Amino acid sequence: MKKNDWILIITILLIAAIFWLIHTKFLQDEGSYVTISVDGKVIHQYSLEDDIDVEIKGVNEGINRLVIKNGKAKMIDANCPDKLCVHQKAISKDKETIVCLPNKVVIEVHAKEEQEYDAVVK
Ligand SMILES: [Zn+2]
């Protein structure tokens, strides 16, 4: 092969690698709703299209305040000792989570509606 062929192959591989990186890093699936779990059980789900401001009762008198605004979910307040959940960034992509370990509260983003949660939300 000539030198130019190698340059062409390397260029194609580089472009493929860049596309793959962009796809995995930036084109993560947009979330469409979040589920709220306490102690491993899903207790609520909310659409990311709705603006909400709710208090979640966690374990051991735990209270977490979740806000959904502009398609992003964020824990804005909590009475847990570490406040790690409050410091986590707003989430909006599929499979992103905010976890409050002390209160056992987990907020998770999902890409599309799933029927299996309907029975749980009451
Ligand atoms: Zn917390």
Coordinates of N, CA, C and O and ligand atoms in Angstrom, one line a residue:
M1 N 0.8 -1.2 0.0 CA 0.0 0.0 0.0 C 0.9 1.3 0.0 O 1.9 1.3 0.6
K2 N 0.3 2.3 -0.6 CA 1.1 3.5 -0.6 C 0.8 4.3 0.7 O -0.1 4.0 1.4
K3 N 1.7 5.2 0.9 CA 1.6 6.0 2.1 C 0.2 6.7 2.3 O -0.4 6.8 3.3
N4 N -0.2 7.2 1.1 CA -1.5 7.9 1.1 C -2.7 7.0 1.6 O -3.7 7.5 2.2
D5 N -2.6 5.8 1.2 CA -3.7 4.8 1.6 C -3.7 4.7 3.1 O -4.8 4.7 3.7
W6 N -2.6 4.6 3.7 CA -2.5 4.5 5.2 C -3.1 5.8 5.9 O -3.9 5.7 6.8
I7 N -2.7 6.9 5.3 CA -3.3 8.2 5.8 C -4.8 8.2 5.8 O -5.5 8.5 6.7
L8 N -5.3 7.7 4.6 CA -6.8 7.6 4.4 C -7.4 6.7 5.4 O -8.4 7.0 6.1
I9 N -6.8 5.5 5.6 CA -7.4 4.6 6.6 C -7.4 5.1 8.0 O -8.4 5.0 8.7
I10 N -6.3 5.7 8.4 CA -6.2 6.3 9.7 C -7.2 7.4 9.9 O -7.8 7.5 10.9
T11 N -7.3 8.2 8.9 CA -8.3 9.3 8.9 C -9.7 8.8 9.1 O -10.5 9.3 10.0
I12 N -10.1 7.7 8.4 CA -11.4 7.2 8.5 C -11.6 6.6 9.9 O -12.6 6.8 10.6
L13 N -10.6 5.9 10.4 CA -10.7 5.3 11.8 C -10.8 6.4 12.8 O -11.6 6.3 13.8
L14 N -10.1 7.5 12.7 CA -10.2 8.6 13.6 C -11.6 9.3 13.6 O -12.2 9.5 14.6
I15 N -12.1 9.4 12.4 CA -13.5 10.0 12.3 C -14.5 9.1 12.9 O -15.4 9.5 13.7
A16 N -14.3 7.8 12.7 CA -15.2 6.8 13.3 C -15.1 6.9 14.8 O -16.2 6.9 15.6
A17 N -13.9 7.0 15.3 CA -13.7 7.1 16.8 C -14.4 8.3 17.4 O -15.0 8.3 18.4
I18 N -14.2 9.5 16.6 CA -14.8 10.7 17.1 C -16.3 10.6 17.1 O -17.0 11.0 18.1
F19 N -16.9 10.0 16.1 CA -18.4 9.9 16.1 C -18.8 9.0 17.2 O -19.8 9.3 17.9
W20 N -18.1 7.9 17.5 CA -18.4 7.0 18.5 C -18.4 7.7 19.9 O -19.3 7.6 20.7
L21 N -17.4 8.6 20.1 CA -17.2 9.3 21.3 C -18.4 10.3 21.5 O -19.0 10.4 22.6
I22 N -18.7 11.0 20.4 CA -19.8 12.0 20.5 C -21.1 11.3 20.8 O -21.9 11.7 21.7
H23 N -21.3 10.1 20.2 CA -22.5 9.4 20.4 C -22.6 8.9 21.9 O -23.7 9.1 22.5
T24 N -21.6 8.4 22.4 CA -21.7 7.8 23.8 C -21.7 9.0 24.8 O -22.3 8.9 25.8
K25 N -20.9 10.0 24.6 CA -20.8 11.1 25.6 C -22.0 12.1 25.5 O -22.5 12.5 26.5
F26 N -22.3 12.5 24.3 CA -23.2 13.6 24.2 C -24.6 13.3 23.7 O -25.6 14.0 23.9
L27 N -24.7 12.2 23.0 CA -26.0 11.8 22.4 C -26.7 10.7 23.2 O -27.4 9.9 22.7
Q28 N -26.5 10.8 24.5 CA -27.2 9.8 25.4 C -28.7 10.1 25.2 O -29.1 11.2 24.9
D29 N -29.5 9.0 25.3 CA -30.9 9.2 25.1 C -31.5 10.2 26.0 O -31.2 10.2 27.2
E30 N -32.4 11.1 25.5 CA -33.1 12.0 26.3 C -34.1 11.3 27.2 O -34.7 10.4 26.7
G31 N -34.1 11.7 28.5 CA -35.1 11.0 29.3 C -36.5 11.6 29.1 O -36.6 12.7 28.6
S32 N -37.5 10.8 29.4 CA -38.8 11.3 29.3 C -39.6 11.4 30.6 O -40.5 12.1 30.8
Y33 N -39.1 10.6 31.6 CA -39.7 10.6 32.9 C -38.8 10.2 34.0 O -37.7 9.5 33.7
V34 N -39.1 10.5 35.2 CA -38.2 10.0 36.3 C -39.0 9.1 37.2 O -40.2 9.3 37.4
T35 N -38.4 8.2 37.8 CA -39.0 7.4 38.9 C -38.4 7.8 40.2 O -37.2 8.1 40.3
I36 N -39.2 7.8 41.3 CA -38.7 8.0 42.6 C -38.8 6.7 43.4 O -39.9 6.2 43.5
S37 N -37.7 6.2 43.9 CA -37.7 5.0 44.7 C -37.3 5.3 46.1 O -36.4 6.1 46.4
V38 N -37.9 4.7 47.1 CA -37.5 4.8 48.5 C -37.3 3.4 49.0 O -38.2 2.5 48.8
D39 N -36.1 3.1 49.5 CA -35.8 1.8 50.0 C -36.1 0.7 49.0 O -36.6 -0.4 49.3
G40 N -35.7 1.0 47.8 CA -35.7 0.0 46.7 C -37.1 -0.2 46.0 O -37.2 -0.9 45.1
K41 N -38.1 0.6 46.5 CA -39.4 0.5 45.8 C -39.8 1.8 45.1 O -39.6 2.8 45.7
V42 N -40.3 1.6 43.9 CA -40.7 2.8 43.1 C -42.0 3.3 43.7 O -43.0 2.6 43.8
I43 N -42.0 4.5 44.2 CA -43.3 5.1 44.8 C -44.0 6.1 43.9 O -45.1 6.3 44.0
H44 N -43.2 6.7 43.0 CA -43.8 7.7 42.1 C -43.1 7.8 40.8 O -41.9 7.4 40.7
Q45 N -43.8 8.2 39.8 CA -43.1 8.6 38.5 C -43.6 9.9 38.0 O -44.8 10.2 38.2
Y46 N -42.8 10.8 37.5 CA -43.2 12.1 37.0 C -42.6 12.3 35.6 O -41.5 11.9 35.3
S47 N -43.4 12.9 34.7 CA -42.8 13.3 33.4 C -41.9 14.4 33.6 O -42.0 15.3 34.4
L48 N -40.8 14.4 32.8 CA -39.8 15.5 32.8 C -40.4 16.7 32.1 O -39.8 17.8 32.2
E49 N -41.6 16.6 31.4 CA -42.2 17.7 30.8 C -43.0 18.5 31.8 O -43.3 19.7 31.5
D50 N -43.3 17.9 33.0 CA -44.1 18.7 34.0 C -43.1 19.4 34.9 O -42.1 18.9 35.3
D51 N -43.5 20.6 35.3 CA -42.7 21.3 36.3 C -43.3 20.9 37.7 O -44.5 21.2 37.9
I52 N -42.5 20.3 38.5 CA -43.0 19.9 39.8 C -42.1 20.2 40.9 O -40.9 20.6 40.7
D53 N -42.6 20.2 42.1 CA -41.8 20.6 43.3 C -42.4 19.7 44.4 O -43.5 20.0 44.9
V54 N -41.8 18.6 44.7 CA -42.4 17.6 45.6 C -41.4 17.3 46.8 O -40.2 17.3 46.6
E55 N -42.0 16.9 47.9 CA -41.3 16.4 49.0 C -41.4 14.9 49.0 O -42.5 14.4 48.8
I56 N -40.3 14.2 49.2 CA -40.3 12.8 49.2 C -39.9 12.3 50.6 O -38.9 12.8 51.2
K57 N -40.8 11.5 51.1 CA -40.5 10.9 52.5 C -39.6 9.7 52.3 O -40.0 8.7 51.8
G58 N -38.3 9.9 52.8 CA -37.4 8.7 52.8 C -37.5 7.9 54.0 O -38.4 8.1 54.8
V59 N -36.5 7.1 54.3 CA -36.5 6.3 55.5 C -36.0 7.1 56.6 O -35.4 8.2 56.4
N60 N -36.3 6.7 57.9 CA -35.8 7.4 59.1 C -36.1 8.9 59.1 O -35.2 9.8 59.3
E61 N -37.4 9.3 58.8 CA -37.8 10.7 58.8 C -37.1 11.5 57.8 O -37.1 12.7 57.8
G62 N -36.5 10.8 56.8 CA -35.8 11.6 55.7 C -36.8 12.3 54.9 O -37.8 11.8 54.5
I63 N -36.4 13.5 54.5 CA -37.2 14.3 53.6 C -36.3 14.9 52.5 O -35.2 15.5 52.8
N64 N -36.7 14.6 51.2 CA -35.9 15.2 50.1 C -36.9 16.0 49.3 O -38.0 15.6 49.1
R65 N -36.4 17.1 48.8 CA -37.2 17.9 47.9 C -36.7 17.9 46.5 O -35.6 18.2 46.2
L66 N -37.6 17.4 45.6 CA -37.2 17.2 44.2 C -38.0 18.3 43.4 O -39.2 18.5 43.5
V67 N -37.2 18.9 42.5 CA -37.8 19.8 41.6 C -37.5 19.4 40.1 O -36.4 19.0 39.8
I68 N -38.5 19.4 39.3 CA -38.3 19.2 37.9 C -38.7 20.5 37.2 O -39.8 21.0 37.3
K69 N -37.7 21.0 36.4 CA -37.9 22.3 35.7 C -37.2 22.2 34.4 O -36.0 21.7 34.4
N70 N -37.7 22.7 33.4 CA -37.1 22.8 32.0 C -36.6 21.4 31.6 O -35.5 21.3 31.0
G71 N -37.3 20.4 32.0 CA -36.9 19.0 31.5 C -35.7 18.4 32.3 O -35.2 17.4 32.0
K72 N -35.4 19.0 33.5 CA -34.3 18.5 34.3 C -34.8 18.3 35.7 O -35.5 19.1 36.3
A73 N -34.3 17.2 36.3 CA -34.7 16.9 37.7 C -33.5 17.2 38.6 O -32.4 16.9 38.3
K74 N -33.8 17.8 39.7 CA -32.7 18.2 40.7 C -33.2 18.1 42.1 O -34.4 18.5 42.4
M75 N -32.4 17.6 43.0 CA -32.7 17.5 44.4 C -32.3 18.9 44.9 O -31.1 19.3 44.9
I76 N -33.2 19.7 45.4 CA -32.8 21.0 45.8 C -32.7 21.1 47.3 O -32.1 22.1 47.8
D77 N -33.2 20.2 48.0 CA -33.1 20.2 49.5 C -33.2 18.8 50.1 O -33.9 18.0 49.5
A78 N -32.6 18.6 51.2 CA -32.8 17.3 51.9 C -32.3 17.5 53.3 O -31.5 18.4 53.6
N79 N -32.8 16.7 54.2 CA -32.4 16.8 55.6 C -31.4 15.7 56.0 O -31.1 15.4 57.1
C80 N -30.8 15.1 55.0 CA -29.7 14.1 55.2 C -28.5 14.7 55.7 O -28.3 15.9 55.4
P81 N -27.7 14.0 56.5 CA -26.5 14.6 57.0 C -25.4 15.0 56.0 O -24.7 16.0 56.2
D82 N -25.3 14.2 54.9 CA -24.1 14.5 54.0 C -24.5 15.5 52.9 O -23.6 16.1 52.4
K83 N -25.8 15.6 52.6 CA -26.2 16.5 51.5 C -25.6 16.2 50.1 O -25.5 17.1 49.3
L84 N -25.1 15.0 50.0 CA -24.5 14.7 48.7 C -25.5 14.7 47.5 O -25.2 15.1 46.4
C85 N -26.7 14.3 47.8 CA -27.8 14.4 46.8 C -28.0 15.8 46.3 O -28.3 16.0 45.1
V86 N -28.0 16.7 47.2 CA -28.3 18.1 46.9 C -27.2 18.7 46.0 O -27.4 19.5 45.1
H87 N -26.0 18.1 46.2 CA -24.8 18.7 45.4 C -24.7 18.0 44.0 O -23.9 18.4 43.2
Q88 N -25.5 16.9 43.8 CA -25.4 16.3 42.5 C -26.1 17.2 41.4 O -27.0 17.9 41.8
K89 N -25.6 17.1 40.2 CA -26.1 18.0 39.2 C -27.5 17.6 38.7 O -27.9 16.4 38.9
A90 N -28.2 18.5 38.1 CA -29.5 18.2 37.5 C -29.4 17.1 36.5 O -28.4 17.0 35.8
I91 N -30.3 16.2 36.5 CA -30.3 15.0 35.5 C -31.4 15.1 34.5 O -32.5 15.6 34.9
S92 N -31.2 14.6 33.3 CA -32.2 14.7 32.3 C -32.0 13.6 31.2 O -32.9 13.4 30.4
K93 N -30.9 12.8 31.3 CA -30.7 11.8 30.3 C -31.0 10.4 30.8 O -30.9 10.2 32.0
D94 N -31.3 9.5 29.9 CA -31.7 8.1 30.3 C -30.6 7.5 31.2 O -29.4 7.6 30.9
K95 N -31.1 6.9 32.3 CA -30.3 6.2 33.2 C -29.5 7.0 34.2 O -28.7 6.5 35.0
E96 N -29.6 8.3 34.1 CA -28.9 9.2 35.1 C -29.7 9.0 36.4 O -30.9 8.9 36.4
T97 N -28.9 9.2 37.5 CA -29.6 9.0 38.8 C -29.1 10.1 39.8 O -28.0 10.6 39.7
I98 N -29.9 10.4 40.8 CA -29.5 11.1 42.0 C -29.8 10.2 43.1 O -31.0 9.7 43.2
V99 N -28.8 9.9 44.0 CA -29.0 9.0 45.1 C -28.8 9.7 46.4 O -27.9 10.5 46.6
C100 N -29.7 9.5 47.3 CA -29.5 10.0 48.7 C -29.4 8.7 49.6 O -30.4 8.1 49.9
L101 N -28.2 8.4 49.9 CA -28.0 7.1 50.6 C -28.6 7.1 52.0 O -29.3 6.2 52.4
P102 N -28.4 8.2 52.8 CA -29.0 8.2 54.2 C -30.5 8.0 54.2 O -31.1 7.3 55.0
N103 N -31.2 8.6 53.2 CA -32.7 8.6 53.2 C -33.2 7.4 52.3 O -34.4 7.2 52.2
K104 N -32.2 6.7 51.6 CA -32.5 5.6 50.7 C -33.5 6.1 49.6 O -34.4 5.4 49.2
V105 N -33.3 7.3 49.1 CA -34.1 7.8 48.0 C -33.3 7.8 46.7 O -32.1 8.2 46.7
V106 N -33.8 7.3 45.7 CA -33.2 7.2 44.4 C -34.1 7.8 43.3 O -35.2 7.5 43.2
I107 N -33.5 8.8 42.6 CA -34.2 9.4 41.5 C -33.6 8.9 40.2 O -32.4 9.0 40.1
E108 N -34.3 8.3 39.3 CA -33.7 7.8 38.1 C -34.5 8.2 36.9 O -35.7 8.2 36.8
V109 N -33.7 8.6 35.8 CA -34.3 9.1 34.6 C -34.5 7.9 33.6 O -33.6 7.0 33.6
H110 N -35.6 7.8 33.0 CA -35.9 6.8 32.0 C -36.2 7.4 30.6 O -36.8 8.5 30.6
A111 N -35.9 6.7 29.6 CA -36.1 7.2 28.2 C -37.5 7.2 27.8 O -38.0 8.2 27.2
K112 N -38.3 6.2 28.1 CA -39.7 6.2 27.7 C -40.6 5.5 28.7 O -40.1 4.8 29.5
E113 N -41.9 5.8 28.5 CA -42.9 5.2 29.4 C -42.8 3.7 29.4 O -42.6 3.0 28.4
E114 N -42.8 3.1 30.6 CA -42.9 1.7 30.7 C -44.1 1.3 31.5 O -44.4 1.9 32.6
Q115 N -44.9 0.4 31.0 CA -46.2 0.0 31.7 C -46.0 -0.6 33.0 O -46.9 -0.5 33.9
E116 N -44.9 -1.2 33.2 CA -44.7 -2.0 34.5 C -44.8 -1.1 35.7 O -45.1 -1.7 36.8
Y117 N -44.6 0.2 35.6 CA -44.7 1.0 36.8 C -46.1 1.4 37.1 O -46.3 1.9 38.2
D118 N -47.0 1.3 36.2 CA -48.4 1.7 36.4 C -49.0 1.1 37.7 O -49.7 1.8 38.4
A119 N -48.7 -0.2 37.9 CA -49.3 -0.8 39.1 C -48.8 -0.3 40.4 O -49.4 -0.4 41.4
V120 N -47.6 0.2 40.3 CA -46.9 0.7 41.6 C -47.4 2.1 42.0 O -47.5 2.4 43.2
V121 N -47.7 2.9 41.0 CA -48.0 4.3 41.3 C -49.4 4.4 41.8 O -50.4 4.1 41.1
K122 N -49.6 4.7 43.0 CA -51.0 4.8 43.6 C -51.1 6.1 44.4 O -50.2 6.5 45.1
Ligands
ZN1 ZN -29.1 13.2 50.7

